[in-house]
Amino acid sequence: MLILSLIKLNVKPLMKWGLLLSIFYIQVLGGVENALPYPYSKITILPFDSTSHFGPRQAAGLSFVINKYNVKTVVEVGSFLGSSTRYIAKLLPETGKVYAVDHWLGNLEWKNQPNFQNLQDTYFQKFLSNTIHEGLCQKIVPLRMTSTAAASYVT
């Protein structure tokens, strides 16, 4: 509709095509409006990782509370790879936010498992990648810190 209106305008041909290309870039390709915010823009995107400890019982409880109280902002402490974080973000209104607090170092009880250090180095990148894959970067704000640090930051 917008493109058709511009074609009908009496604008110099080169200017008209410049406007059309700008609109195409912004509306179709995502352009400036869909640029990834920091820290999402700073990573190499990994394949989606569905590892999760979040199940239907937790989902039902969260859904009930968020819908009943018309929640718009959530602070989640302990986000790991983001299954519950993404679920919460999808329940919130378009302008809603989830502040995901985690150190993304993994569970220290796993430290004796083979390859723990290599896995530990990817947890934050996997969290961000999973959020990008589901298109929720504008709703999920990762806060990479301990829960104790987050508590002092918030209060």
XYZ file of N, CA and C in Angstrom:
465
model
N 0.824 -1.185 0.000
C 0.000 0.000 0.000
C 0.869 1.250 0.000
N 1.847 1.293 0.887
C 2.754 2.422 0.975
C 3.576 2.555 -0.302
N 4.043 1.432 -0.838
C 4.849 1.456 -2.059
C 4.017 1.953 -3.235
N 2.780 1.488 -3.346
C 1.909 1.940 -4.431
C 1.655 3.428 -4.338
N 1.480 3.968 -3.146
C 1.262 5.404 -2.966
C 2.476 6.198 -3.425
N 3.677 5.708 -3.149
C 4.888 6.413 -3.559
C 5.045 6.429 -5.069
N 4.655 5.371 -5.732
C 4.773 5.310 -7.192
C 3.869 6.360 -7.834
N 2.721 6.620 -7.244
C 1.797 7.601 -7.791
C 2.276 9.034 -7.576
N 3.184 9.245 -6.617
C 3.679 10.592 -6.366
C 4.504 11.089 -7.543
N 4.486 12.382 -7.755
C 5.286 12.970 -8.817
C 6.661 13.324 -8.246
N 7.502 12.299 -8.093
C 8.825 12.473 -7.513
C 9.836 12.112 -8.590
N 10.998 12.743 -8.562
C 12.046 12.395 -9.524
C 12.276 10.892 -9.480
N 12.460 10.241 -10.630
C 12.601 8.783 -10.672
C 13.672 8.222 -9.744
N 14.858 8.804 -9.680
C 15.905 8.274 -8.816
C 15.522 8.383 -7.346
N 14.897 9.498 -6.983
C 14.478 9.682 -5.599
C 13.399 8.646 -5.243
N 12.482 8.415 -6.195
C 11.416 7.447 -5.974
C 12.014 6.061 -5.700
N 12.990 5.625 -6.497
C 13.594 4.314 -6.308
C 14.386 4.254 -5.007
N 15.008 5.340 -4.623
C 15.723 5.386 -3.347
C 14.772 5.193 -2.183
N 13.622 5.853 -2.250
C 12.608 5.695 -1.204
C 12.085 4.261 -1.175
N 11.828 3.706 -2.362
C 11.320 2.337 -2.435
C 12.325 1.342 -1.860
N 13.607 1.508 -2.183
C 14.635 0.607 -1.654
C 14.768 0.741 -0.140
N 14.654 1.968 0.357
C 14.714 2.173 1.811
C 13.548 1.481 2.502
N 12.364 1.615 1.945
C 11.188 0.973 2.525
C 11.331 -0.540 2.475
N 11.821 -1.057 1.330
C 12.039 -2.499 1.204
C 13.029 -2.979 2.263
N 14.111 -2.246 2.456
C 15.135 -2.619 3.433
C 14.556 -2.647 4.839
N 13.800 -1.650 5.194
C 13.259 -1.564 6.553
C 12.127 -2.561 6.771
N 11.156 -2.637 5.823
C 9.979 -3.463 6.049
C 10.194 -4.936 5.735
N 10.918 -5.254 4.681
C 11.054 -6.642 4.247
C 12.289 -7.300 4.847
N 13.411 -6.627 4.805
C 14.646 -7.229 5.286
C 14.889 -6.977 6.774
N 14.099 -6.139 7.383
C 14.264 -5.889 8.803
C 14.954 -4.577 9.075
N 15.923 -4.217 8.273
C 16.599 -2.941 8.388
C 16.952 -2.549 9.804
N 16.911 -1.273 10.058
C 17.321 -0.707 11.338
C 16.415 -1.156 12.471
N 15.135 -1.285 12.214
C 14.197 -1.573 13.293
C 14.395 -2.956 13.904
N 14.925 -3.911 13.148
C 15.124 -5.247 13.669
C 16.589 -5.564 13.955
N 17.434 -4.535 14.023
C 18.838 -4.766 14.356
C 18.898 -5.363 15.761
N 19.788 -6.315 15.935
C 19.890 -6.979 17.230
C 20.504 -6.044 18.266
N 19.879 -5.951 19.445
C 20.445 -5.115 20.505
C 21.644 -5.813 21.159
N 22.446 -5.052 21.876
C 23.546 -5.612 22.640
C 22.955 -6.450 23.766
N 23.465 -7.584 24.111
C 24.664 -8.268 23.640
C 24.412 -9.234 22.482
N 23.164 -9.315 22.018
C 22.830 -10.244 20.931
C 23.644 -9.970 19.667
N 23.930 -8.715 19.429
C 24.642 -8.326 18.207
C 26.121 -8.695 18.241
N 26.617 -9.129 19.378
C 28.058 -9.378 19.536
C 28.452 -10.850 19.460
N 27.519 -11.739 19.136
C 27.844 -13.169 19.152
C 27.749 -13.793 17.762
N 28.359 -14.955 17.645
C 28.129 -15.825 16.497
C 26.949 -16.712 16.887
N 25.902 -16.706 16.093
C 24.681 -17.431 16.445
C 24.905 -18.933 16.295
N 24.604 -19.650 17.366
C 24.713 -21.108 17.391
C 23.379 -21.734 17.016
N 23.354 -23.019 16.643
C 22.078 -23.703 16.396
C 21.222 -23.711 17.670
N 19.918 -23.794 17.491
C 19.000 -23.823 18.636
C 19.322 -25.025 19.517
N 19.337 -24.813 20.830
C 19.603 -25.878 21.806
C 18.377 -26.022 22.700
N 17.690 -27.145 22.598
C 16.434 -27.341 23.322
C 16.606 -27.948 24.719
N 17.852 -28.051 25.202
C 18.091 -28.584 26.543
C 17.282 -27.776 27.552
N 16.531 -28.476 28.410
C 15.664 -27.758 29.340
C 15.287 -28.622 30.539
N 15.070 -27.949 31.643
C 14.504 -28.582 32.834
C 13.122 -27.986 33.107
N 12.600 -27.245 32.147
C 11.329 -26.552 32.256
C 10.251 -27.416 31.603
N 9.209 -27.733 32.367
C 8.186 -28.629 31.852
C 6.779 -28.064 31.920
N 5.799 -28.889 31.557
C 4.394 -28.459 31.489
C 3.827 -27.957 32.818
N 4.239 -28.554 33.930
C 3.712 -28.105 35.232
C 4.176 -26.688 35.548
N 5.453 -26.417 35.297
C 5.961 -25.064 35.531
C 5.306 -24.070 34.565
N 5.131 -24.496 33.326
C 4.511 -23.635 32.314
C 3.089 -23.259 32.721
N 2.336 -24.220 33.210
C 0.947 -23.958 33.616
C 0.898 -22.948 34.761
N 1.777 -23.113 35.734
C 1.801 -22.185 36.871
C 2.177 -20.775 36.449
N 3.207 -20.658 35.630
C 3.625 -19.336 35.155
C 2.534 -18.678 34.322
N 1.940 -19.438 33.442
C 0.884 -18.906 32.587
C -0.282 -18.376 33.425
N -0.673 -19.131 34.435
C -1.774 -18.717 35.305
C -1.463 -17.384 35.981
N -0.301 -17.279 36.602
C 0.071 -16.069 37.343
C 0.210 -14.867 36.411
N 0.901 -15.044 35.295
C 1.133 -13.928 34.366
C -0.182 -13.411 33.789
N -1.076 -14.323 33.411
C -2.363 -13.902 32.847
C -3.297 -13.331 33.902
N -3.346 -13.934 35.077
C -4.257 -13.466 36.130
C -3.910 -12.052 36.587
N -2.626 -11.762 36.720
C -2.201 -10.465 37.254
C -1.733 -9.488 36.182
N -1.940 -9.833 34.920
C -1.593 -8.944 33.812
C -0.143 -8.441 33.936
N 0.764 -9.375 34.152
C 2.174 -9.064 34.365
C 2.790 -8.494 33.084
N 3.609 -7.464 33.245
C 4.272 -6.843 32.104
C 5.793 -6.927 32.203
N 6.294 -7.097 33.416
C 7.739 -7.161 33.639
C 8.056 -8.315 34.580
N 9.074 -9.098 34.220
C 9.474 -10.247 35.036
C 10.988 -10.203 35.225
N 11.435 -10.487 36.444
C 12.859 -10.705 36.703
C 12.996 -12.188 37.004
N 13.705 -12.877 36.129
C 13.931 -14.309 36.306
C 15.355 -14.502 36.808
N 15.500 -15.158 37.946
C 16.822 -15.422 38.504
C 17.157 -16.884 38.235
N 18.152 -17.094 37.381
C 18.522 -18.434 36.946
C 17.823 -18.756 35.646
N 18.505 -18.532 34.535
C 17.877 -18.679 33.219
C 18.465 -19.791 32.358
N 19.659 -20.244 32.650
C 20.379 -21.287 31.932
C 20.292 -21.049 30.422
N 19.648 -21.931 29.653
C 19.578 -21.758 28.198
C 18.300 -21.050 27.756
N 17.462 -20.668 28.704
C 16.352 -19.775 28.411
C 15.008 -20.374 28.078
N 14.772 -21.639 28.361
C 13.457 -22.222 28.030
C 12.328 -21.500 28.750
N 12.443 -21.349 30.061
C 11.391 -20.657 30.811
C 11.382 -19.171 30.479
N 12.544 -18.609 30.236
C 12.643 -17.186 29.888
C 11.850 -16.898 28.617
N 12.057 -17.710 27.615
C 11.353 -17.514 26.339
C 9.856 -17.769 26.484
N 9.495 -18.752 27.287
C 8.079 -19.036 27.522
C 7.402 -17.819 28.164
N 8.057 -17.268 29.182
C 7.518 -16.087 29.867
C 7.393 -14.926 28.883
N 8.435 -14.677 28.096
C 8.428 -13.556 27.146
C 7.260 -13.660 26.165
N 6.941 -14.870 25.742
C 5.829 -15.066 24.802
C 4.475 -14.767 25.442
N 4.388 -14.896 26.756
C 3.137 -14.617 27.456
C 2.914 -13.124 27.699
N 3.983 -12.366 27.711
C 3.888 -10.939 28.032
C 3.358 -10.140 26.848
N 2.807 -8.955 27.128
C 2.378 -8.093 26.019
C 3.572 -7.657 25.175
N 3.311 -7.089 24.031
C 4.353 -6.692 23.085
C 5.442 -5.839 23.731
N 5.072 -4.979 24.644
C 6.053 -4.096 25.295
C 6.626 -4.698 26.577
N 6.255 -5.927 26.901
C 6.735 -6.567 28.128
C 8.225 -6.870 28.083
N 8.811 -7.040 29.263
C 10.244 -7.336 29.375
C 10.481 -8.444 30.391
N 11.452 -9.294 30.067
C 11.960 -10.292 31.008
C 13.419 -9.955 31.236
N 13.775 -9.696 32.478
C 15.171 -9.472 32.848
C 15.696 -10.814 33.341
N 16.576 -11.411 32.556
C 17.092 -12.749 32.842
C 18.444 -12.629 33.547
N 18.459 -13.031 34.813
C 19.677 -12.943 35.621
C 20.316 -14.327 35.716
N 21.581 -14.422 35.328
C 22.317 -15.681 35.445
C 23.794 -15.376 35.267
N 24.646 -16.213 35.820
C 26.082 -16.058 35.584
C 26.504 -16.846 34.350
N 25.657 -17.730 33.885
C 25.892 -18.570 32.706
C 27.233 -19.303 32.773
N 27.537 -19.793 33.973
C 28.727 -20.631 34.157
C 28.338 -22.092 34.335
N 27.047 -22.361 34.334
C 26.571 -23.723 34.528
C 26.528 -24.090 36.007
N 26.083 -25.284 36.260
C 25.991 -25.798 37.618
C 27.364 -26.321 38.028
N 27.912 -25.781 39.083
C 29.257 -26.186 39.495
C 29.321 -27.647 39.928
N 28.169 -28.273 40.181
C 28.147 -29.708 40.485
C 28.538 -30.531 39.251
N 28.489 -29.919 38.080
C 28.826 -30.618 36.836
C 30.321 -30.550 36.525
N 31.105 -29.856 37.361
C 32.491 -29.557 37.007
C 33.370 -30.784 36.785
N 32.981 -31.953 37.308
C 33.775 -33.161 37.097
C 33.395 -33.910 35.818
N 32.389 -33.417 35.127
C 31.992 -34.058 33.869
C 33.005 -33.732 32.780
N 33.240 -34.687 31.872
C 34.177 -34.405 30.778
C 33.683 -33.228 29.933
N 34.602 -32.419 29.484
C 34.297 -31.308 28.590
C 33.535 -30.165 29.271
N 33.481 -30.153 30.613
C 32.711 -29.127 31.329
C 33.183 -27.717 30.975
N 34.494 -27.500 30.951
C 35.012 -26.155 30.668
C 34.589 -25.673 29.284
N 34.657 -26.549 28.287
C 34.246 -26.156 26.931
C 32.755 -25.834 26.876
N 31.942 -26.622 27.569
C 30.506 -26.355 27.608
C 30.224 -25.053 28.350
N 30.920 -24.873 29.460
C 30.724 -23.690 30.294
C 30.943 -22.407 29.485
N 31.884 -22.446 28.589
C 32.191 -21.271 27.781
C 31.093 -20.932 26.772
N 30.160 -21.843 26.521
C 29.132 -21.598 25.499
C 27.740 -21.323 26.061
N 27.522 -21.452 27.356
C 26.158 -21.318 27.898
C 25.522 -19.964 27.576
N 26.250 -18.880 27.768
C 25.688 -17.557 27.500
C 25.402 -17.391 26.009
N 26.325 -17.853 25.182
C 26.134 -17.766 23.729
C 24.925 -18.596 23.295
N 24.716 -19.755 23.911
C 23.544 -20.581 23.593
C 22.256 -19.885 24.029
N 22.270 -19.272 25.205
C 21.101 -18.530 25.688
C 20.733 -17.427 24.689
N 21.723 -16.619 24.306
C 21.470 -15.531 23.369
C 21.013 -16.068 22.011
N 21.645 -17.127 21.537
C 21.274 -17.719 20.245
C 19.842 -18.234 20.267
N 19.462 -18.927 21.337
C 18.091 -19.436 21.446
C 17.082 -18.294 21.414
N 17.411 -17.192 22.085
C 16.524 -16.024 22.107
C 16.405 -15.418 20.711
N 17.504 -15.343 19.998
C 17.491 -14.822 18.623
C 16.636 -15.717 17.728
N 16.817 -17.031 17.835
C 16.053 -17.977 17.002
C 14.547 -17.803 17.188
N 14.136 -17.445 18.387
C 12.695 -17.289 18.645
C 12.219 -15.846 18.489
N 13.106 -14.946 18.059
C 12.709 -13.564 17.785
C 12.293 -12.785 19.018
N 12.939 -13.031 20.150
C 12.520 -12.404 21.408
C 13.555 -11.448 21.996
N 14.488 -11.004 21.174
C 15.579 -10.143 21.664
C 15.097 -8.810 22.224
N 13.986 -8.306 21.711
C 13.478 -7.022 22.190
C 12.768 -7.159 23.540
N 12.388 -8.384 23.892
C 11.672 -8.609 25.154
C 12.561 -9.145 26.270
N 13.649 -9.817 25.917
C 14.490 -10.469 26.927
C 15.793 -9.696 27.086
N 16.029 -9.226 28.309
C 17.232 -8.465 28.634
C 18.108 -9.331 29.536
N 19.210 -9.876 29.002
C 20.078 -10.704 29.841
C 20.950 -9.842 30.751
N 21.021 -10.232 32.016
C 21.876 -9.558 32.990
C 22.857 -10.599 33.508
N 24.078 -10.559 32.983
C 25.063 -11.580 33.332
C 25.740 -11.203 34.648
N 25.208 -11.790 35.722
C 25.725 -11.539 37.063
C 25.176 -12.599 38.001
N 25.725 -12.666 39.195
C 25.200 -13.601 40.189
C 23.875 -13.069 40.724
N 23.113 -13.932 41.359
C 21.837 -13.498 41.936
C 22.068 -12.499 43.064
N 23.152 -12.661 43.812
C 23.475 -11.725 44.890
C 23.769 -10.337 44.322
N 24.556 -10.274 43.261
C 24.850 -9.003 42.626
C 23.582 -8.366 42.065
N 22.717 -9.181 41.473
C 21.463 -8.678 40.911
C 20.573 -8.099 42.012
N 20.530 -8.759 43.158
C 19.708 -8.278 44.277
C 20.181 -6.898 44.733
N 21.476 -6.694 44.800
C 21.972 -5.379 45.215
C 21.792 -4.351 44.113
N 21.794 -4.770 42.875
C 21.601 -3.886 41.735
C 20.164 -3.377 41.670
N 19.216 -4.264 41.965
C 17.796 -3.939 41.872
C 17.330 -3.092 43.056
N 17.877 -3.343 44.236
C 17.399 -2.622 45.429
C 18.091 -1.306 45.640
